[in-house]
Short mmCIF file of C-alpha atoms and ligand atoms in Angstrom, two decimals:
data_model
loop_
_atom_site.label_atom_id
_atom_site.label_comp_id
_atom_site.label_asym_id
_atom_site.label_seq_id
_atom_site.Cartn_x
_atom_site.Cartn_y
_atom_site.Cartn_z
CA MET A 98 110.95 48.32 64.08
CA ILE A 99 108.32 48.19 66.77
CA ILE A 100 104.68 49.24 66.46
CA VAL A 101 103.13 51.36 69.18
CA THR A 102 99.35 51.81 69.17
CA GLY A 103 97.80 54.89 70.74
CA GLY A 104 101.12 56.71 70.53
CA ALA A 105 99.44 60.10 70.08
CA GLY A 106 97.88 59.90 73.55
CA PHE A 107 99.34 60.88 76.90
CA ILE A 108 101.45 57.85 77.86
CA GLY A 109 102.00 56.67 74.28
CA SER A 110 103.54 59.98 73.19
CA ASN A 111 105.88 59.98 76.20
CA PHE A 112 106.78 56.37 75.40
CA VAL A 113 107.56 57.10 71.73
CA ARG A 114 109.81 60.00 72.75
CA GLN A 115 111.62 57.95 75.39
CA TRP A 116 111.99 55.01 73.01
CA LEU A 117 113.56 57.09 70.25
CA ALA A 118 115.99 58.63 72.74
CA ASN A 119 117.10 55.32 74.24
CA GLU A 120 116.60 52.42 71.81
CA SER A 121 117.93 51.73 68.33
CA ASP A 122 114.76 50.39 66.63
CA GLY A 123 112.39 52.70 64.84
CA VAL A 124 108.76 53.22 65.90
CA VAL A 125 105.57 53.11 63.87
CA ASN A 126 102.77 54.86 65.74
CA LEU A 127 99.29 53.55 64.82
CA ASP A 128 96.66 55.90 66.23
CA LYS A 129 93.12 56.74 65.20
CA LEU A 130 93.40 60.26 66.68
CA SER A 131 90.37 60.23 68.94
CA TYR A 132 89.70 63.40 70.96
CA ALA A 133 92.58 62.22 73.23
CA GLY A 134 95.11 61.73 70.43
CA ASN A 135 97.13 64.77 69.42
CA LEU A 136 99.97 64.87 66.93
CA GLN A 137 101.09 68.11 68.62
CA SER A 138 102.28 65.87 71.47
CA LEU A 139 104.87 64.40 69.09
CA ALA A 140 105.72 67.48 67.04
CA ASP A 141 109.35 67.36 68.24
CA VAL A 142 109.93 63.83 66.82
CA ALA A 143 107.74 64.09 63.70
CA GLY A 144 110.81 64.63 61.50
CA ASN A 145 112.88 61.84 63.05
CA PRO A 146 113.72 59.29 60.31
CA ARG A 147 113.16 56.44 62.81
CA TYR A 148 109.57 57.59 63.48
CA ARG A 149 106.48 57.13 61.33
CA PHE A 150 102.82 57.93 62.02
CA VAL A 151 100.00 55.81 60.61
CA HIS A 152 96.45 57.06 61.02
CA GLY A 153 94.15 54.11 61.74
CA ASP A 154 92.09 51.99 64.11
CA ILE A 155 93.48 48.93 65.93
CA GLY A 156 90.16 47.25 65.08
CA ASP A 157 90.67 47.67 61.33
CA ARG A 158 91.90 44.17 60.43
CA LYS A 159 92.69 44.95 56.81
CA LEU A 160 94.83 47.93 57.73
CA VAL A 161 96.58 46.17 60.62
CA ASP A 162 97.25 43.00 58.58
CA ALA A 163 98.82 45.09 55.82
CA LEU A 164 100.83 47.19 58.28
CA LEU A 165 102.25 44.12 60.03
CA ALA A 166 103.19 42.49 56.71
CA GLU A 167 104.92 45.68 55.59
CA VAL A 168 106.67 46.78 58.79
CA LYS A 169 107.54 43.31 60.15
CA PRO A 170 107.82 44.58 63.74
CA ARG A 171 109.71 42.69 66.42
CA ALA A 172 107.20 43.94 69.00
CA ILE A 173 103.83 45.63 69.44
CA VAL A 174 103.07 47.81 72.46
CA ASN A 175 99.33 48.36 72.79
CA PHE A 176 98.45 51.68 74.44
CA ALA A 177 95.37 52.39 72.29
CA ALA A 178 92.25 52.67 74.43
CA GLU A 179 89.46 54.86 75.63
CA SER A 180 90.89 55.79 79.01
CA HIS A 181 88.65 58.21 80.92
CA VAL A 182 86.38 56.72 83.61
CA ASP A 183 83.93 59.65 83.61
CA ARG A 184 83.38 59.36 79.86
CA SER A 185 82.73 55.62 80.25
CA ILE A 186 80.00 56.46 82.77
CA HIS A 187 78.28 58.79 80.28
CA GLY A 188 78.45 56.10 77.58
CA ALA A 189 80.62 53.01 77.15
CA ASP A 190 80.10 52.16 73.47
CA GLU A 191 83.50 53.45 72.38
CA PHE A 192 85.14 51.67 75.32
CA ILE A 193 83.74 48.31 74.24
CA ALA A 194 84.55 49.04 70.58
CA THR A 195 88.22 49.90 71.15
CA ASN A 196 89.25 48.31 74.44
CA VAL A 197 87.48 44.97 73.90
CA VAL A 198 86.69 44.48 70.20
CA GLY A 199 89.65 46.53 68.93
CA THR A 200 92.10 44.67 71.17
CA PHE A 201 90.61 41.37 69.99
CA HIS A 202 91.17 42.28 66.32
CA LEU A 203 94.70 43.48 67.07
CA LEU A 204 95.44 40.16 68.81
CA GLU A 205 94.01 38.18 65.90
CA ALA A 206 96.02 40.16 63.36
CA THR A 207 99.13 39.64 65.50
CA ARG A 208 98.41 35.91 65.73
CA GLY A 209 98.31 35.67 61.93
CA TYR A 210 101.49 37.71 61.62
CA VAL A 211 103.39 35.64 64.21
CA ALA A 212 102.41 32.43 62.39
CA SER A 213 104.06 33.82 59.26
CA LEU A 214 107.41 34.46 60.99
CA THR A 215 110.50 32.28 60.89
CA PRO A 216 110.97 30.24 64.10
CA GLU A 217 113.80 32.59 65.11
CA ALA A 218 111.75 35.77 64.62
CA ARG A 219 108.79 34.12 66.38
CA THR A 220 110.92 33.40 69.44
CA SER A 221 111.94 37.01 69.87
CA PHE A 222 108.55 38.63 69.04
CA ARG A 223 106.58 40.29 71.89
CA PHE A 224 103.06 41.72 72.25
CA LEU A 225 102.93 43.99 75.30
CA HIS A 226 99.48 45.04 76.49
CA VAL A 227 99.34 48.19 78.60
CA SER A 228 96.68 47.92 81.27
CA THR A 229 95.60 49.49 84.54
CA ASP A 230 95.36 48.81 88.27
CA GLU A 231 91.64 49.64 88.05
CA VAL A 232 90.92 46.06 86.91
CA TYR A 233 91.53 44.95 90.52
CA GLY A 234 88.67 47.07 91.90
CA SER A 235 88.78 49.17 95.05
CA LEU A 236 90.76 48.78 98.30
CA ASN A 237 89.81 49.69 101.86
CA MET A 238 92.24 52.04 103.62
CA ASP A 239 93.95 49.24 105.59
CA ASP A 240 94.07 46.62 102.79
CA PRO A 241 97.45 45.58 101.40
CA ALA A 242 98.32 46.99 97.94
CA PHE A 243 97.34 45.08 94.78
CA THR A 244 99.69 42.25 93.80
CA GLU A 245 99.48 40.43 90.45
CA GLU A 246 97.49 37.69 92.23
CA HIS A 247 94.65 40.02 93.27
CA ALA A 248 91.28 38.98 91.82
CA TYR A 249 89.87 41.06 88.99
CA GLN A 250 86.94 43.14 90.33
CA PRO A 251 86.41 46.01 87.86
CA ASN A 252 83.76 48.54 88.92
CA SER A 253 83.42 51.05 86.08
CA PRO A 254 82.58 50.46 82.41
CA TYR A 255 86.15 51.61 81.65
CA SER A 256 87.83 49.15 84.03
CA ALA A 257 85.47 46.34 82.94
CA SER A 258 86.51 46.94 79.32
CA LYS A 259 90.21 46.92 80.27
CA ALA A 260 89.69 43.73 82.30
CA ALA A 261 88.05 42.11 79.27
CA SER A 262 91.02 43.08 77.10
CA ASP A 263 93.47 41.67 79.67
CA HIS A 264 91.57 38.37 79.62
CA LEU A 265 91.69 38.22 75.82
CA VAL A 266 95.44 38.83 75.90
CA ARG A 267 95.85 36.07 78.48
CA ALA A 268 93.66 33.69 76.47
CA HIS A 269 95.68 34.31 73.30
CA HIS A 270 98.78 33.28 75.18
CA HIS A 271 97.33 30.15 76.76
CA THR A 272 95.35 28.98 73.75
CA TYR A 273 97.51 30.02 70.81
CA GLY A 274 100.90 30.54 72.43
CA LEU A 275 100.98 34.23 71.49
CA PRO A 276 104.10 35.73 73.15
CA VAL A 277 102.39 38.33 75.36
CA LEU A 278 103.13 40.42 78.44
CA THR A 279 100.63 42.56 80.36
CA THR A 280 101.46 45.51 82.59
CA ASN A 281 98.99 46.95 85.11
CA CYS A 282 99.94 50.46 86.13
CA SER A 283 98.61 52.97 88.65
CA ASN A 284 97.65 56.60 87.91
CA ASN A 285 100.15 58.40 85.68
CA TYR A 286 100.83 62.13 85.53
CA GLY A 287 103.29 64.31 83.61
CA PRO A 288 103.65 66.31 80.37
CA TYR A 289 101.11 65.98 77.52
CA HIS A 290 98.36 64.75 79.89
CA PHE A 291 94.97 65.64 78.42
CA PRO A 292 93.33 68.20 80.76
CA GLU A 293 90.24 66.13 81.56
CA LYS A 294 92.11 64.02 84.16
CA LEU A 295 92.58 65.22 87.74
CA ILE A 296 96.12 66.68 87.74
CA PRO A 297 96.16 68.52 84.38
CA LEU A 298 92.55 69.65 84.88
CA MET A 299 93.40 71.22 88.24
CA ILE A 300 96.50 72.96 86.85
CA THR A 301 94.75 74.36 83.77
CA ASN A 302 91.55 75.34 85.61
CA ALA A 303 93.55 77.05 88.36
CA LEU A 304 95.50 79.11 85.82
CA ALA A 305 92.28 79.98 83.96
CA GLY A 306 90.68 81.25 87.19
CA LYS A 307 88.06 78.49 87.12
CA ASN A 308 86.72 76.30 89.92
CA LEU A 309 88.68 73.19 90.97
CA PRO A 310 86.00 70.46 91.16
CA VAL A 311 86.76 67.80 93.78
CA TYR A 312 84.44 64.79 93.72
CA GLY A 313 82.69 63.71 96.95
CA ASP A 314 84.76 64.26 100.10
CA GLY A 315 88.11 64.36 98.25
CA LYS A 316 89.41 61.42 100.30
CA ASN A 317 89.66 58.88 97.44
CA VAL A 318 93.23 57.62 97.17
CA ARG A 319 95.28 57.10 94.01
CA ASP A 320 98.87 55.83 93.69
CA TRP A 321 100.66 58.35 91.46
CA LEU A 322 103.50 57.54 89.06
CA TYR A 323 105.42 59.97 86.86
CA VAL A 324 104.83 58.97 83.24
CA GLU A 325 108.56 58.59 82.38
CA ASP A 326 108.86 55.96 85.13
CA HIS A 327 105.94 54.04 83.62
CA CYS A 328 107.52 54.17 80.14
CA HIS A 329 110.83 52.92 81.52
CA ALA A 330 109.07 49.98 83.22
CA ILE A 331 107.38 49.05 79.93
CA ARG A 332 110.74 49.08 78.11
CA LEU A 333 112.19 46.81 80.79
CA ALA A 334 109.22 44.42 80.64
CA LEU A 335 109.55 44.27 76.87
CA ALA A 336 113.27 43.53 77.09
CA LYS A 337 113.38 41.16 80.05
CA GLY A 338 109.82 40.23 81.13
CA ARG A 339 108.77 36.59 81.21
CA LEU A 340 106.25 35.56 78.55
CA GLY A 341 102.64 35.26 79.66
CA GLU A 342 103.37 37.16 82.90
CA THR A 343 101.72 40.28 84.23
CA TYR A 344 103.70 43.03 85.99
CA ASN A 345 102.21 45.63 88.31
CA ILE A 346 103.75 49.11 87.99
CA GLY A 347 103.44 51.78 90.68
CA GLY A 348 105.61 54.23 92.57
CA ARG A 349 104.31 53.74 96.15
CA ASN A 350 102.98 57.32 96.10
CA GLU A 351 99.52 57.13 97.61
CA ARG A 352 97.77 60.47 98.02
CA ASN A 353 94.13 61.40 98.49
CA ASN A 354 92.66 63.76 95.92
CA LEU A 355 92.47 66.73 98.26
CA GLU A 356 96.17 66.33 99.10
CA VAL A 357 96.95 66.32 95.36
CA VAL A 358 94.86 69.43 94.69
CA HIS A 359 96.36 71.25 97.68
CA ALA A 360 99.89 70.38 96.47
CA ILE A 361 99.07 71.80 93.02
CA CYS A 362 97.59 75.00 94.49
CA ASP A 363 100.57 75.50 96.83
CA ALA A 364 103.09 75.00 94.02
CA LEU A 365 101.22 77.44 91.76
CA ASP A 366 101.04 79.95 94.61
CA GLN A 367 104.84 80.02 94.47
CA LEU A 368 105.44 79.65 90.74
CA ARG A 369 102.61 81.83 89.36
CA PRO A 370 100.96 83.75 92.26
CA ARG A 371 97.39 84.97 91.71
CA SER A 372 97.21 88.68 90.97
CA ASP A 373 94.93 89.25 93.99
CA GLY A 374 97.50 87.66 96.32
CA LYS A 375 95.07 84.91 97.41
CA SER A 376 95.80 81.18 97.25
CA TYR A 377 94.57 78.98 94.40
CA ARG A 378 93.01 76.87 97.19
CA GLU A 379 90.18 79.46 97.17
CA GLN A 380 89.07 77.99 93.82
CA ILE A 381 88.39 74.48 95.24
CA VAL A 382 84.73 73.39 95.16
CA PHE A 383 83.31 70.04 96.25
CA VAL A 384 80.99 68.57 93.61
CA THR A 385 78.73 65.52 93.29
CA ASP A 386 80.70 62.29 93.54
CA ARG A 387 81.52 60.05 90.56
CA PRO A 388 79.01 57.12 90.50
CA GLY A 389 80.68 53.90 91.70
CA HIS A 390 83.81 55.89 92.63
CA ASP A 391 86.60 53.47 93.65
CA ARG A 392 87.87 54.52 97.08
CA ARG A 393 91.50 53.52 96.88
CA TYR A 394 94.09 52.05 94.49
CA ALA A 395 97.59 51.02 95.57
CA ILE A 396 100.16 48.98 93.67
CA ASP A 397 102.63 46.49 95.06
CA ALA A 398 105.43 46.61 92.46
CA THR A 399 107.68 44.05 94.21
CA LYS A 400 107.66 41.62 91.26
CA LEU A 401 108.76 44.30 88.80
CA GLU A 402 111.40 45.58 91.21
CA ASN A 403 112.83 42.15 92.05
CA GLU A 404 112.66 40.51 88.62
CA LEU A 405 113.45 43.44 86.36
CA GLY A 406 115.34 45.76 88.70
CA TRP A 407 112.95 48.69 88.13
CA ARG A 408 112.79 51.64 90.52
CA ALA A 409 110.78 54.85 90.14
CA GLN A 410 113.13 57.78 89.62
CA GLU A 411 110.70 60.56 90.57
CA SER A 412 109.09 61.15 93.95
CA PHE A 413 105.57 62.59 93.84
CA GLU A 414 106.95 65.99 94.87
CA SER A 415 109.67 66.13 92.18
CA GLY A 416 107.38 64.75 89.46
CA LEU A 417 104.56 67.15 90.31
CA ARG A 418 106.92 70.12 90.27
CA LYS A 419 108.21 69.12 86.79
CA THR A 420 104.65 68.60 85.57
CA ILE A 421 103.39 71.97 86.78
CA GLN A 422 106.40 73.73 85.27
CA TRP A 423 105.72 71.93 81.96
CA TYR A 424 102.12 73.22 81.88
CA LEU A 425 103.31 76.73 82.69
CA ASP A 426 105.81 76.54 79.81
CA ASN A 427 103.42 74.91 77.30
CA ALA A 428 100.27 77.02 77.30
CA GLU A 429 100.20 76.69 73.51
CA TRP A 430 99.87 72.90 73.67
CA VAL A 431 97.02 73.29 76.16
CA SER A 432 95.11 75.74 73.98
CA GLY A 433 95.72 73.47 70.96
CA VAL A 434 94.08 70.44 72.59
CA THR A 435 91.24 72.21 74.38
CA SER A 436 89.14 72.55 71.26
CA GLY A 437 85.40 72.89 70.83
CA ALA A 438 84.95 69.17 71.58
CA TYR A 439 86.82 69.65 74.87
CA ARG A 440 84.56 72.54 75.83
CA ASP A 441 81.47 70.39 75.08
CA TRP A 442 82.81 67.70 77.42
CA MET A 443 83.49 70.21 80.22
CA THR A 444 79.93 71.51 80.03
CA LYS A 445 78.47 67.98 79.96
CA GLN A 446 80.52 66.84 82.98
CA TYR A 447 80.68 69.96 85.17
CA GLY A 448 77.93 72.30 83.91
CA LYS A 449 78.38 75.78 85.36
CA VAL A 450 80.51 74.57 88.27
CA ALA A 451 83.84 74.31 86.46
CA ALA A 452 83.39 74.34 82.70
P1 NAD B 7 94.86 58.54 76.24
O1 NAD B 7 93.38 58.55 76.30
O2 NAD B 7 95.62 59.78 76.56
O3 NAD B 7 95.34 58.08 74.79
C1 NAD B 7 94.76 57.02 74.11
C2 NAD B 7 95.28 57.04 72.68
O4 NAD B 7 94.71 55.92 71.98
C3 NAD B 7 94.87 58.29 71.89
O5 NAD B 7 95.97 58.77 71.15
C4 NAD B 7 93.77 57.79 70.95
O6 NAD B 7 93.69 58.52 69.75
C5 NAD B 7 94.23 56.36 70.71
N1 NAD B 7 93.12 55.47 70.31
C6 NAD B 7 91.90 55.36 70.90
N2 NAD B 7 91.18 54.42 70.25
C7 NAD B 7 91.95 53.92 69.25
C8 NAD B 7 91.77 52.93 68.26
N3 NAD B 7 90.61 52.26 68.17
N4 NAD B 7 92.78 52.67 67.41
C9 NAD B 7 93.95 53.36 67.48
N5 NAD B 7 94.17 54.32 68.40
C10 NAD B 7 93.19 54.60 69.29
O7 NAD B 7 95.30 57.35 77.19
P2 NAD B 7 96.56 57.23 78.16
O8 NAD B 7 96.24 57.87 79.45
O9 NAD B 7 97.76 57.62 77.42
O10 NAD B 7 96.55 55.65 78.40
C11 NAD B 7 97.22 54.78 77.50
C12 NAD B 7 96.98 53.35 77.95
O11 NAD B 7 97.49 53.17 79.27
C13 NAD B 7 95.52 52.93 77.98
O12 NAD B 7 95.43 51.61 77.54
C14 NAD B 7 95.15 53.05 79.46
O13 NAD B 7 94.12 52.13 79.78
C15 NAD B 7 96.46 52.67 80.12
N6 NAD B 7 96.71 53.24 81.45
C16 NAD B 7 96.57 54.59 81.65
C17 NAD B 7 96.89 55.11 82.91
C18 NAD B 7 96.77 56.60 83.19
O14 NAD B 7 96.92 57.00 84.35
N7 NAD B 7 96.54 57.44 82.19
C19 NAD B 7 97.32 54.26 83.93
C20 NAD B 7 97.44 52.91 83.67
C21 NAD B 7 97.14 52.40 82.42
O1 DAU B 8 94.55 53.93 88.03
C1 DAU B 8 94.87 54.02 86.67
C2 DAU B 8 93.82 54.84 85.95
O2 DAU B 8 94.04 56.20 86.34
C3 DAU B 8 93.89 54.70 84.44
O3 DAU B 8 93.56 53.37 84.09
C4 DAU B 8 92.90 55.66 83.76
O4 DAU B 8 93.05 55.59 82.36
C5 DAU B 8 93.21 57.07 84.23
O5 DAU B 8 92.28 57.97 83.68
C6 DAU B 8 93.16 57.14 85.76
O6 DAU B 8 91.81 56.91 86.23
P1 DAU B 8 91.20 57.76 87.46
O7 DAU B 8 89.73 57.70 87.35
O8 DAU B 8 91.83 57.39 88.74
O9 DAU B 8 91.76 59.22 87.05
P2 DAU B 8 91.08 60.68 87.05
O10 DAU B 8 92.19 61.64 86.78
O11 DAU B 8 89.88 60.74 86.21
O12 DAU B 8 90.64 60.84 88.57
C7 DAU B 8 91.60 60.74 89.63
C8 DAU B 8 90.86 60.95 90.92
O13 DAU B 8 90.43 62.31 90.99
C9 DAU B 8 89.61 60.11 91.06
O14 DAU B 8 89.46 59.70 92.42
C10 DAU B 8 88.48 61.04 90.67
C11 DAU B 8 88.99 62.40 91.12
N1 DAU B 8 88.55 63.57 90.32
C12 DAU B 8 88.72 63.52 88.97
C13 DAU B 8 88.32 64.57 88.18
C14 DAU B 8 88.49 64.52 86.67
C15 DAU B 8 88.00 64.68 90.95
O15 DAU B 8 87.89 64.72 92.19
N2 DAU B 8 87.60 65.73 90.16
C16 DAU B 8 87.72 65.72 88.79
O16 DAU B 8 87.30 66.70 88.15
#
């Protein structure tokens, strides 16, 4: 068995599905079901005998100790986190609680568990921590992409909390010999993406006839990776990555936000034309910028490509097309996750502009 934390979220649910389809071990999914965790994202595997869901917090030592003793996993993949930058700007308490303190408790529980293993089981055990390119800070337009050697310069409460967790993971390796790996990935997109992040928000708002709120001048650049490619890279790192190493993951797909929103509008114009014959681009509005908004992220994935033989399978165009089609085909999932709490967030963040 392996244990995945945060498996009811966007990337975690895609990872669980991909794991069950490609690997022989079973998966235990430990998730506290925050607003971002939805069991509907795993409804298709809920009955799989190799899958089990456990409702709980990574920071709950008693629960995690007992789960590790019972399941005896050969690996833990830690996706659990608060992940939305804008929410961290409104209030970072939950980010510190889960991303920093929760990760610390999970590491400590894992340390105790690993100490209890036979030397053979200890040698093959892995703790893989899923992190972000945002820990490296912001690039200028002509800077080279982030390598694993880039200094940590987090700028938002979210990225600072992820940086802290990365440091704790590193320290547990160097001090206690915990067999860890860390991956730092760029912006993901794809199915089951909670519609508070740029791509799913733009698709769902466009279809609902709402405004498409672009922060600042729309020229901030992100490096987009289809979620299945990220999950594949994590499986490779788990299987073949060197202990204590970090691996950057990214698909060399830099786009500014306005380019992304235009691409979504143009695809929807073809796939689901507006009844008035106008383009979805008409719904774009420029809104107040995100405080401390990082200008550009870009990942240099050379290490992952050379050492582990990983290549992204989707281009931005093919991945975006699949994603948009998925949202068109899964309106029920969208209405299931956009509950009252979601509507409260939209009003808090966008007021009358796009809520
Ligand atoms: P998400 O917000 O969609 O999902 C997070 C999941 O973690 C949810 O299911 C939530 O219920 C669960 N969770 C939160 N706190 C928990 C706790 N204390 N105990 C147990 N479960 C808890 O996030 P995501 O976009 O799927 O991101 C997953 C991971 O990947 C995060 O660590 C994030 O920092 C990292 N990451 C995300 C991206 C991206 O573009 N989304 C890119 C790089 C790295
Ligand atoms: O780079 C990896 C990170 O990517 C992950 O670590 C985070 O968990 C994930 O949320 C994502 O962070 P971003 O802040 O880059 O993603 P978001 O979708 O929130 O925003 C993408 C860009 O779009 C960013 O420049 C802000 C802009 N944006 C976002 C929203 C929600 C808008 O212009 N309008 C919006 O309404």
